[in-house]
mmCIF file of C-alpha atoms and ligand atoms in Angstrom:
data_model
loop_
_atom_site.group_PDB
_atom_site.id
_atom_site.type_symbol
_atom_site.label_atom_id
_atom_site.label_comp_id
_atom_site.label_asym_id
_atom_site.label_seq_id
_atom_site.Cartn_x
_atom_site.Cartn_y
_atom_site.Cartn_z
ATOM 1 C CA UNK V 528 -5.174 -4.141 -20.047
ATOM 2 C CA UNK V 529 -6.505 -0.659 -20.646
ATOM 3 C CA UNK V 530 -9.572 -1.668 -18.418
ATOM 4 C CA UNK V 531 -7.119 -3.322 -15.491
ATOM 5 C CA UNK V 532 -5.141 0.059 -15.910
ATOM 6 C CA UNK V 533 -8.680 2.282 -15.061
ATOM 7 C CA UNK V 534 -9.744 0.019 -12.367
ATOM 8 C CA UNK V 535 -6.523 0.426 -10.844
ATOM 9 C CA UNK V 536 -6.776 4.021 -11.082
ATOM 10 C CA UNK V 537 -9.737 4.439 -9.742
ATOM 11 C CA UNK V 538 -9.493 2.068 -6.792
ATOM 12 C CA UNK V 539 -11.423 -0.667 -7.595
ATOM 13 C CA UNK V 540 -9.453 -3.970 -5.920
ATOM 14 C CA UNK V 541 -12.336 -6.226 -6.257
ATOM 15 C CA UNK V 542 -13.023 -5.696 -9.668
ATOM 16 C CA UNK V 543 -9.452 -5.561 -10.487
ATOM 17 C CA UNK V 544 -8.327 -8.748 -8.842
ATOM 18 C CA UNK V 545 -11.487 -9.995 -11.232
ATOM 19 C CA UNK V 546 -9.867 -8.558 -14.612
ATOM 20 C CA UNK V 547 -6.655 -9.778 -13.553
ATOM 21 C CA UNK V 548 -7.808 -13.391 -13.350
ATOM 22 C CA UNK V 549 -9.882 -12.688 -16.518
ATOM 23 C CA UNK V 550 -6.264 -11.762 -18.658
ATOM 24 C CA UNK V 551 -4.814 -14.484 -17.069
ATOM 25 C CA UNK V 552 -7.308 -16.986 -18.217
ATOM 26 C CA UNK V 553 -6.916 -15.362 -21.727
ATOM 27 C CA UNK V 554 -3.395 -16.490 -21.676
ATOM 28 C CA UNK V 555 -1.999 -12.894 -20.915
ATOM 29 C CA UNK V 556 1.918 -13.444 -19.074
ATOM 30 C CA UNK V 557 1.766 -11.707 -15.327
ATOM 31 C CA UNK V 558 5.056 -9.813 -16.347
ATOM 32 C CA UNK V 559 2.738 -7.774 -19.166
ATOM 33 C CA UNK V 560 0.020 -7.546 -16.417
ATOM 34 C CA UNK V 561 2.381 -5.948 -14.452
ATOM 35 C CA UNK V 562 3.840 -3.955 -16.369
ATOM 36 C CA UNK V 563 1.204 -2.921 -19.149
ATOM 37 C CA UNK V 564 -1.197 -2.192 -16.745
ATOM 38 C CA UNK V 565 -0.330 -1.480 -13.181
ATOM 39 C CA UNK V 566 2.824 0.191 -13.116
ATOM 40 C CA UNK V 567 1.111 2.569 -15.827
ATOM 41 C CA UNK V 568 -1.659 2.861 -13.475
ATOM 42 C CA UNK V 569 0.427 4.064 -9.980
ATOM 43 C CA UNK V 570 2.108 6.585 -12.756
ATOM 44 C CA UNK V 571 -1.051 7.798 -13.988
ATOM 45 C CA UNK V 572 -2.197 8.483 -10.628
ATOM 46 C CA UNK V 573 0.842 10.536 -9.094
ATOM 47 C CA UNK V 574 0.178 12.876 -12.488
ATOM 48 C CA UNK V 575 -3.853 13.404 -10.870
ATOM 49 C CA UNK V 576 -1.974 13.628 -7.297
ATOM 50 C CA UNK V 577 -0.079 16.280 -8.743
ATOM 51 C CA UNK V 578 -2.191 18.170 -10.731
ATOM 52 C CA UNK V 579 -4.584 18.287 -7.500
ATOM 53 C CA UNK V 580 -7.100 16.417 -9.227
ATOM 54 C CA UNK V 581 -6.102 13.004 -6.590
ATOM 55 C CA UNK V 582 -5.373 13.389 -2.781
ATOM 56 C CA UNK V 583 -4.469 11.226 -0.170
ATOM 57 C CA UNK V 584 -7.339 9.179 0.248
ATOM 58 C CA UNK V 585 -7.338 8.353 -3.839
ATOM 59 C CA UNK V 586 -4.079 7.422 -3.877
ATOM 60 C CA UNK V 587 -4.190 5.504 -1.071
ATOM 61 C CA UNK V 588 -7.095 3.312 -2.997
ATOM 62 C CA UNK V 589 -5.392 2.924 -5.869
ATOM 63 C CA UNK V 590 -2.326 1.402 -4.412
ATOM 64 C CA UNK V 591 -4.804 -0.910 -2.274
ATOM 65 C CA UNK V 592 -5.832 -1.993 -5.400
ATOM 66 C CA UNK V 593 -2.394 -1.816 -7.017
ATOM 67 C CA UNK V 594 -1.019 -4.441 -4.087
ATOM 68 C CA UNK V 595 -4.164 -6.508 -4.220
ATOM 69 C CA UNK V 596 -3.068 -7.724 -8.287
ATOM 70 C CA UNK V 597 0.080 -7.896 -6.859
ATOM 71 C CA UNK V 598 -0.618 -9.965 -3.978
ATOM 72 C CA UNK V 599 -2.271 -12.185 -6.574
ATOM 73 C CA UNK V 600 0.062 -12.234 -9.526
ATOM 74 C CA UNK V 601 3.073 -13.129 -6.930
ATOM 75 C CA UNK V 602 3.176 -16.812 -6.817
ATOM 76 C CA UNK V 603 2.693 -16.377 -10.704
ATOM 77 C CA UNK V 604 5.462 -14.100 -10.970
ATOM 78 C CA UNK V 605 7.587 -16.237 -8.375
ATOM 79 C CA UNK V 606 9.880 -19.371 -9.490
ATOM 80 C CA UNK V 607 9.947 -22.273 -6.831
ATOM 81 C CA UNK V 608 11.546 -20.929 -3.764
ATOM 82 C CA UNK V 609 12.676 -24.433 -3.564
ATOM 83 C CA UNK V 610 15.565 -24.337 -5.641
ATOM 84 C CA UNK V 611 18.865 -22.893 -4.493
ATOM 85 C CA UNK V 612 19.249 -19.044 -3.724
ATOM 86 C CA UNK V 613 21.854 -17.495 -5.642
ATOM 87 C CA UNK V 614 22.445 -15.340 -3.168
ATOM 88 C CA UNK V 615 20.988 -12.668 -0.556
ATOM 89 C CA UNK V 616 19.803 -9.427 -0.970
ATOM 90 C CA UNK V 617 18.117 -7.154 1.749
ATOM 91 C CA UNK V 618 15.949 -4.711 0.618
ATOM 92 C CA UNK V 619 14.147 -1.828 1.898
ATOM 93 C CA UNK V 620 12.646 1.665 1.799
ATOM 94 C CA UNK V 621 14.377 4.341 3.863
ATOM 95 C CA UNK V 622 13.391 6.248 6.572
ATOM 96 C CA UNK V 623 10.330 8.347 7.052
ATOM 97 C CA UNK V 624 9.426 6.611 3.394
ATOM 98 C CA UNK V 625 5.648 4.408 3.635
ATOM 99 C CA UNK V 626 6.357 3.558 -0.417
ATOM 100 C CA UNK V 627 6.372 -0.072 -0.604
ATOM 101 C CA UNK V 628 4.745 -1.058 -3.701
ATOM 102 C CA UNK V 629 7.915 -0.297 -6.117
ATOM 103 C CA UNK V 630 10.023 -2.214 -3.626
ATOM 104 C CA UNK V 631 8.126 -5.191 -2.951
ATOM 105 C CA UNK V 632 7.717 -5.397 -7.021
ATOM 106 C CA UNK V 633 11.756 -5.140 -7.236
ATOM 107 C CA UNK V 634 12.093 -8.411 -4.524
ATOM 108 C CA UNK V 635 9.279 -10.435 -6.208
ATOM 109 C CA UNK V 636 11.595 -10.082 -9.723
ATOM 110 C CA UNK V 637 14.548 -10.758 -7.894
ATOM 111 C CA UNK V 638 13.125 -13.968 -5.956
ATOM 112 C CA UNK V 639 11.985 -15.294 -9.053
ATOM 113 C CA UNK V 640 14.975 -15.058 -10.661
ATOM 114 C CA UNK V 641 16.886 -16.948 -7.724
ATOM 115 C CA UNK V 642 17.484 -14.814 -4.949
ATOM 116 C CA UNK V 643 16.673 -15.020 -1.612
ATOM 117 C CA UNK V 644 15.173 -11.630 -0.815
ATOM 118 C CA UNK V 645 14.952 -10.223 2.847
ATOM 119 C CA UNK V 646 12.309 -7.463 2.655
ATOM 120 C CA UNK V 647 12.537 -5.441 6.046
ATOM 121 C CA UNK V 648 10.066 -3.078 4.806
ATOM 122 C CA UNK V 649 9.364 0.707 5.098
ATOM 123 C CA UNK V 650 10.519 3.413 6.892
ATOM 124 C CA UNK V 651 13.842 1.550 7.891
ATOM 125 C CA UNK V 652 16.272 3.358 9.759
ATOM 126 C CA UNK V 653 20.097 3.297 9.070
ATOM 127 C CA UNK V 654 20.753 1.110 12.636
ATOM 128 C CA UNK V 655 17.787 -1.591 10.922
ATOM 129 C CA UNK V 656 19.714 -1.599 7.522
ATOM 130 C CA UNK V 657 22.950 -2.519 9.334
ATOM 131 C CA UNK V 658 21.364 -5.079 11.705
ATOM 132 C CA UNK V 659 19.812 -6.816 9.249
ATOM 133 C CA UNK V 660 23.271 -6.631 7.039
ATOM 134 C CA UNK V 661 25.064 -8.381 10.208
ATOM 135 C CA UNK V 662 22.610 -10.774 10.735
ATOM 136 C CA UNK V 663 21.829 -12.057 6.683
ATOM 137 C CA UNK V 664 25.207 -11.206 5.025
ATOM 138 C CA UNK V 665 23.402 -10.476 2.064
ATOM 139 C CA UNK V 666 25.900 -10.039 -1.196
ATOM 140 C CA UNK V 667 23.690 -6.883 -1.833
ATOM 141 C CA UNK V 668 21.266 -4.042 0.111
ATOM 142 C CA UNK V 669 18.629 -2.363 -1.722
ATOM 143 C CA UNK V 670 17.515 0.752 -0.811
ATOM 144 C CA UNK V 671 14.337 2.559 -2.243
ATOM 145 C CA UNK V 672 13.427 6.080 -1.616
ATOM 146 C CA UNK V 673 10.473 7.873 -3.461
ATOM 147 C CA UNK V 674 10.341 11.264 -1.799
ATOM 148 C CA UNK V 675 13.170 13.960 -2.521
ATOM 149 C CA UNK V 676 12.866 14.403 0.879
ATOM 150 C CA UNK V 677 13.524 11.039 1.920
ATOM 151 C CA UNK V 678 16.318 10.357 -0.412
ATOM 152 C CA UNK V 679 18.905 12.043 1.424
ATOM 153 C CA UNK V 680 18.403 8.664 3.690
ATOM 154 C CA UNK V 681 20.272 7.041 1.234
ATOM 155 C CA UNK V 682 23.432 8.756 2.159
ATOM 156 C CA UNK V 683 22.931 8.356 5.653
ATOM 157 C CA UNK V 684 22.776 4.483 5.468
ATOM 158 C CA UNK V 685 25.883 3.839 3.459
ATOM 159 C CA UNK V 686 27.812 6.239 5.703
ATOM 160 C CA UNK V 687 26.822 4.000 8.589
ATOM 161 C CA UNK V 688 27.529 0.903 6.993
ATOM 162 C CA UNK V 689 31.390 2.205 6.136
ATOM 163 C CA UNK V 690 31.382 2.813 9.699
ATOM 164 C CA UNK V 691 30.223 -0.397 10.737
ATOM 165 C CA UNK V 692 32.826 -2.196 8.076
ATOM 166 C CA UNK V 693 30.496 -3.612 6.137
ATOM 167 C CA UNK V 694 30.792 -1.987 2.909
ATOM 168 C CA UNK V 695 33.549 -3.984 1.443
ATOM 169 C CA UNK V 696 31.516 -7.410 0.287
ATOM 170 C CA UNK V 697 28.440 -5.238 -0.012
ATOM 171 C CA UNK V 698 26.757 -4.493 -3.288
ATOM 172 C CA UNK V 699 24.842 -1.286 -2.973
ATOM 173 C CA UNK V 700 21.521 -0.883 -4.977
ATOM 174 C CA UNK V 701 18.994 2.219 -5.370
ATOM 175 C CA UNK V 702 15.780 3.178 -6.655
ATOM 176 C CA UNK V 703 12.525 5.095 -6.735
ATOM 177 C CA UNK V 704 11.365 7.842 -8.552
ATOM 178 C CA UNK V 705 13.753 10.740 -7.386
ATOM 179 C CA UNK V 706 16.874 8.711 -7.341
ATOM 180 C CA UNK V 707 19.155 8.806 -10.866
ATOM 181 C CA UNK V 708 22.890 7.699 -11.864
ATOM 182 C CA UNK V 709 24.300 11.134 -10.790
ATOM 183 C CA UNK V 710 22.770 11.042 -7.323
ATOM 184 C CA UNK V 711 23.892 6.996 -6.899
ATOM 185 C CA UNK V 712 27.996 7.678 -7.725
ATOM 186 C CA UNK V 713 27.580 10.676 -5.202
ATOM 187 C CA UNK V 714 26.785 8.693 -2.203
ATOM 188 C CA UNK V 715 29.184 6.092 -3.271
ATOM 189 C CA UNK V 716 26.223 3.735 -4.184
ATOM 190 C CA UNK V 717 27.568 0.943 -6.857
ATOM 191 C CA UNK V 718 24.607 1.023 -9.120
ATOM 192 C CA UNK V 719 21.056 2.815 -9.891
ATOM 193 C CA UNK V 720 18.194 1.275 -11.373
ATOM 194 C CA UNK V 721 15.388 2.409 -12.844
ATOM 195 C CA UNK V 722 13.505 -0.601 -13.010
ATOM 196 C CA UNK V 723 13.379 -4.097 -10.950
ATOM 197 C CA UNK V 724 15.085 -5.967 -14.428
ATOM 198 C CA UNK V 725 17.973 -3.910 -14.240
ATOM 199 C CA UNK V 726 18.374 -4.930 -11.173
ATOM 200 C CA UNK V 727 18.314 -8.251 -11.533
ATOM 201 C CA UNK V 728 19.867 -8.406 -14.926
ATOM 202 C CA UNK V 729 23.049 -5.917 -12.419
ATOM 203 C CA UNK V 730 22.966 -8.890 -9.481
ATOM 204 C CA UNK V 731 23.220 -11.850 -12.640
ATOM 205 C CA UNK V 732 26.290 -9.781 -13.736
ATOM 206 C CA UNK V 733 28.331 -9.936 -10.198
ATOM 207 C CA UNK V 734 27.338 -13.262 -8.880
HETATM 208 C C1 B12 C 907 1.010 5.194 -4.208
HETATM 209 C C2 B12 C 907 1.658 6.466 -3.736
HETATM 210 C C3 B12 C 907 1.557 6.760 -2.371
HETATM 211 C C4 B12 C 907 0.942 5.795 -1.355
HETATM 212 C C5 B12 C 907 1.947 4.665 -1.081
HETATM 213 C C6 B12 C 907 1.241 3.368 -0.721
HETATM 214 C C7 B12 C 907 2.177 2.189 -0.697
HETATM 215 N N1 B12 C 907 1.702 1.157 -0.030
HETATM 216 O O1 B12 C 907 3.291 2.175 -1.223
HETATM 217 C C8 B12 C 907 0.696 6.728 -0.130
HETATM 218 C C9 B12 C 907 -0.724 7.257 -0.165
HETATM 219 C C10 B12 C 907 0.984 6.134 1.241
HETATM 220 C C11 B12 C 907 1.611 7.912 -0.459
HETATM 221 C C12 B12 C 907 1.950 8.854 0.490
HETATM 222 C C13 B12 C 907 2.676 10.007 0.190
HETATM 223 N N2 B12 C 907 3.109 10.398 -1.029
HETATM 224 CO CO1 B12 C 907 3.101 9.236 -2.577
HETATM 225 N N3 B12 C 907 2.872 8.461 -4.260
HETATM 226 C C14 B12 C 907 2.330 7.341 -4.638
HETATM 227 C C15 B12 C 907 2.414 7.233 -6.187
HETATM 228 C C16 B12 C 907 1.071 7.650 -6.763
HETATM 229 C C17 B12 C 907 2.779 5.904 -6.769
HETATM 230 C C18 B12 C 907 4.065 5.275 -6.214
HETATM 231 C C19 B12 C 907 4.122 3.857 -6.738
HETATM 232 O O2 B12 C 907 3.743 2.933 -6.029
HETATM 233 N N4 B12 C 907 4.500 3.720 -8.031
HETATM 234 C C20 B12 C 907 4.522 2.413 -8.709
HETATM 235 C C21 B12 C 907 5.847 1.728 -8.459
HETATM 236 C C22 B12 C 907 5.872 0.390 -9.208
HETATM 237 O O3 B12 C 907 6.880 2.553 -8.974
HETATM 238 P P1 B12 C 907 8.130 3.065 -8.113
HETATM 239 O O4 B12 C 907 7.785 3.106 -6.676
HETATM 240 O O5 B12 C 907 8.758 4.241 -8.745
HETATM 241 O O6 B12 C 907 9.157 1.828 -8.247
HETATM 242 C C23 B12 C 907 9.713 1.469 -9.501
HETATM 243 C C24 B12 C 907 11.105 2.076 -9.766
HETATM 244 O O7 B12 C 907 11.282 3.336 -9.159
HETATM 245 C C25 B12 C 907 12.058 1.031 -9.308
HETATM 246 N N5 B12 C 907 12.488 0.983 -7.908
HETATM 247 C C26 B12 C 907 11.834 1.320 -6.791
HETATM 248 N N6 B12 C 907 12.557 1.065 -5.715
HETATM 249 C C27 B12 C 907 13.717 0.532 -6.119
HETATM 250 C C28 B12 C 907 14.818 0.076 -5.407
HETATM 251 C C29 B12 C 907 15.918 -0.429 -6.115
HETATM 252 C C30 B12 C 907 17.085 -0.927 -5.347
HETATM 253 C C31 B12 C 907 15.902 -0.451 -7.541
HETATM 254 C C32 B12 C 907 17.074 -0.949 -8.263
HETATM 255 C C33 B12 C 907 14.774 -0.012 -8.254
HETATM 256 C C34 B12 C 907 13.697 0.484 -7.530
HETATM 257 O O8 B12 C 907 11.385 -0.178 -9.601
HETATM 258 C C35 B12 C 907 9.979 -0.020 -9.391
HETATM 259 C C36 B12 C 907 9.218 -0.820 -10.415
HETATM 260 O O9 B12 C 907 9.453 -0.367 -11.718
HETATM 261 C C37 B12 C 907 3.562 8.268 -6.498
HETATM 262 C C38 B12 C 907 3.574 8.858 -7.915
HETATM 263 C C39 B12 C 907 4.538 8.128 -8.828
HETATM 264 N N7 B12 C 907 4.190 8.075 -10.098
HETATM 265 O O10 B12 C 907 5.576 7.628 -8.423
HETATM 266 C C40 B12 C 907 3.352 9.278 -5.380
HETATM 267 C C41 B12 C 907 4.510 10.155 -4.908
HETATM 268 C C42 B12 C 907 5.799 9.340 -4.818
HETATM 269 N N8 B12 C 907 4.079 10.541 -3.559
HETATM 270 C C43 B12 C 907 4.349 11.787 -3.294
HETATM 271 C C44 B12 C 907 4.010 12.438 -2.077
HETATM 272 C C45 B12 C 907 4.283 13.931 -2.019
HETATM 273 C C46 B12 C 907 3.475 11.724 -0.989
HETATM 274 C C47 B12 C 907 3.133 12.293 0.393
HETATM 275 C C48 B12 C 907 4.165 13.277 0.970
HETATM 276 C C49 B12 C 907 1.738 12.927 0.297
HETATM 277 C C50 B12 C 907 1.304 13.698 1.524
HETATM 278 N N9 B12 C 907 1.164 14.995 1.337
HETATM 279 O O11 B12 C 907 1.138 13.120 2.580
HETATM 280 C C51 B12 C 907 3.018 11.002 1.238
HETATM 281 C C52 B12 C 907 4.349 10.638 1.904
HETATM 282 C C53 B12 C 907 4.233 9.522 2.882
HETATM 283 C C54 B12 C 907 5.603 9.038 3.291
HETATM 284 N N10 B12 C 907 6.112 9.522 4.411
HETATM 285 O O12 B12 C 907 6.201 8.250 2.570
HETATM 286 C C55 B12 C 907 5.081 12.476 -4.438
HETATM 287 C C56 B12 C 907 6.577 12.626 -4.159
HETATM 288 C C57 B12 C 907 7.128 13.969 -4.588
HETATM 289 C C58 B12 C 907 8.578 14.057 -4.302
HETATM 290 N N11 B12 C 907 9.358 14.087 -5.371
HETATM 291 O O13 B12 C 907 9.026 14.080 -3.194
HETATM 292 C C59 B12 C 907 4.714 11.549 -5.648
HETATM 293 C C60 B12 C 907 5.786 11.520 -6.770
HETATM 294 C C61 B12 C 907 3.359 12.066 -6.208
HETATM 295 C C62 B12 C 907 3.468 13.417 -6.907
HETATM 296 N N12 B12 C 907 3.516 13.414 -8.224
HETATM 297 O O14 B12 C 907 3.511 14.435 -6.279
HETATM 298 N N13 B12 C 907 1.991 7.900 -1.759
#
C-alpha cells in the first residue's frame, strides 16, 4: 500500500495500475486500495502543493495516476448495474471547479450500493444542475466544491433550484475539502459529508 501510495504521489500511472493489480492478486479488497492508499496519496500531495514543493504540472500527474487505479478498481468497486436502482442521484462539481476525482469516487460508492448515479461532471453551472434535475428527477443532487472560491457556487445552485420549485422532493448533498456542517445548514443544504460512505450510509437512511 505504502508503495501504491508513492507511486501515486509521484505520478507514476503505469507502474501504479501494475501495483494495483499486484494487491489485488494478493487478495487486498479495492475499498482498502482506495482508501489506504490513494486517497492518502491526493492528500499527501495538496500538503507538497502547498508547501510549494508541488505545482501544477505535479499535481496534475498525480491525479492522472490517481484516476488511472480508479478507472481500474471501478468495475471492482461497482455491484451489477443490473439490479434495480434504488433511486437517482445527480451529482456534480460546481462552477469554475475542474476537481473530479473526489466526486467521481462519491458516485462509484453510491452506484455500488444501488443507485443510479447521473454524473454531469465539472464546472456545472446552476442552469445545468436544474436541467438535469427536470430531466432525471433524481431523489437527491450532489454538489462538490473543492476551492473556497468555488464554494460559494453552492449557494447559488440551491437558490435557483427554490426558484425553479424543485427543492421540495429534493435531497441536497455537499462535499469537498472546504465545505463543513456549518457552511451546509447556511445555504439550506440538508446534509454534509465528509466522505462518499456517509453519503451513502445518509441516502440508505431516507429511501
Ligand atoms: C488533484 C488536485 C488538482 C487537480 C484536479 C484534477 C482532477 N481531475 O480532479 C488539478 C491540477 C486540475 C487542480 C487544479 C487546481 N487546484 Co487543486 N488540488 C488537487 C488536490 C491535490 C487533490 C484533490 C483530490 O482529488 N483529492 C482526493 C479526493 C478523493 O478527495 P476530495 O476531492 O476531498 O473528495 C473527498 C471528500 O471531500 C468527499 N467529497 C467530495 N465531493 C463530495 C460531494 C459530496 C456530495 C459528498 C457528500 C462528499 C464529497 O468525498 C471524497 C472522497 O473521500 C487538492 C489537495 C487536497 N488534499 O484536497 C488540491 C487543491 C484542492 N487545489 C487547490 C488549488 C489552489 C488549485 C488551483 C487553483 C491551482 C492553480 N493555481 O491553478 C487549480 C484550480 C482549478 C479549478 N478551477 O478547479 C487547493 C485549494 C485551496 C482552496 N482552499 O481553495 C488545494 C486544497 C491544494 C492546496 N493545498 O493548496 N487541483
Amino acid at each position: 500500500m505504502e508503495e501504491l501510495k508513492k507511486l501515486v504521489i509521484d505520478g507514476d500511472n503505469v507502474e501504479a495500475v501494475d501495483r494495483i493489480q499486484k494487491l489485488l492478486a494478493e487478495g487486498n479488497d479495492p475499498n482498502d486500495i482506495v482508501n489506504n492508499a490513494l486517497i492518502p496519496a491526493m492528500d499527501k500531495v495538496g500538503e507538497l502543493f502547498q508547501n510549494k514543493e508541488y505545482f501544477i504540472p505535479d499535481l496534475l500527474i498525480a491525479a492522472r495516476a490517481m484516476e488511472e487505479g480508479m478507472a481500474f478498481l471501478k468495475p471492482l468497486l461497482v455491484k451489477d448495474e443490473s439490479s434495480k436502482s434504488l433511486g437517482k442521484i445527480v451529482l456534480g462539481t460546481v462552477k469554475g471547479d475542474l476537481h473530479d476525482i473526489g466526486k467521481a469516487l462519491v458516485g462509484i460508492i453510491l452506484k455500488s450500493a444501488g443507485f443510479e448515479v447521473i454524473d454531469i461532471g465539472i464546472d456545472v453551472p446552476a442552469e445545468e444542475f436544474i436541467e438535469a434535475i427536470k430531466k432525471h428527477n433524481p431523489i437527491a443532487l450532489g454538489m462538490c466544491a473543492l476551492l473556497t472560491i468555488t464554494m460559494i457556487e453552492m449557494e447559488v445552485v440551491i437558490k435557483a433550484i427554490k426558484e425553479a420549485g424543485l427543492r421540495d422532493n429534493l435531497r441536497i448533498l455537499v462535499g469537498g475539502a472546504p465545505v463543513n456542517d456549518d457552511y451546509a445548514k447556511e445555504i439550506g443544504a440538508d446534509f454534509y459529508g465528509p466522505d462518499p460512505t456517509s453519503a451513502k450510509n445518509y441516502l440508505l437512511g431516507i429511501i
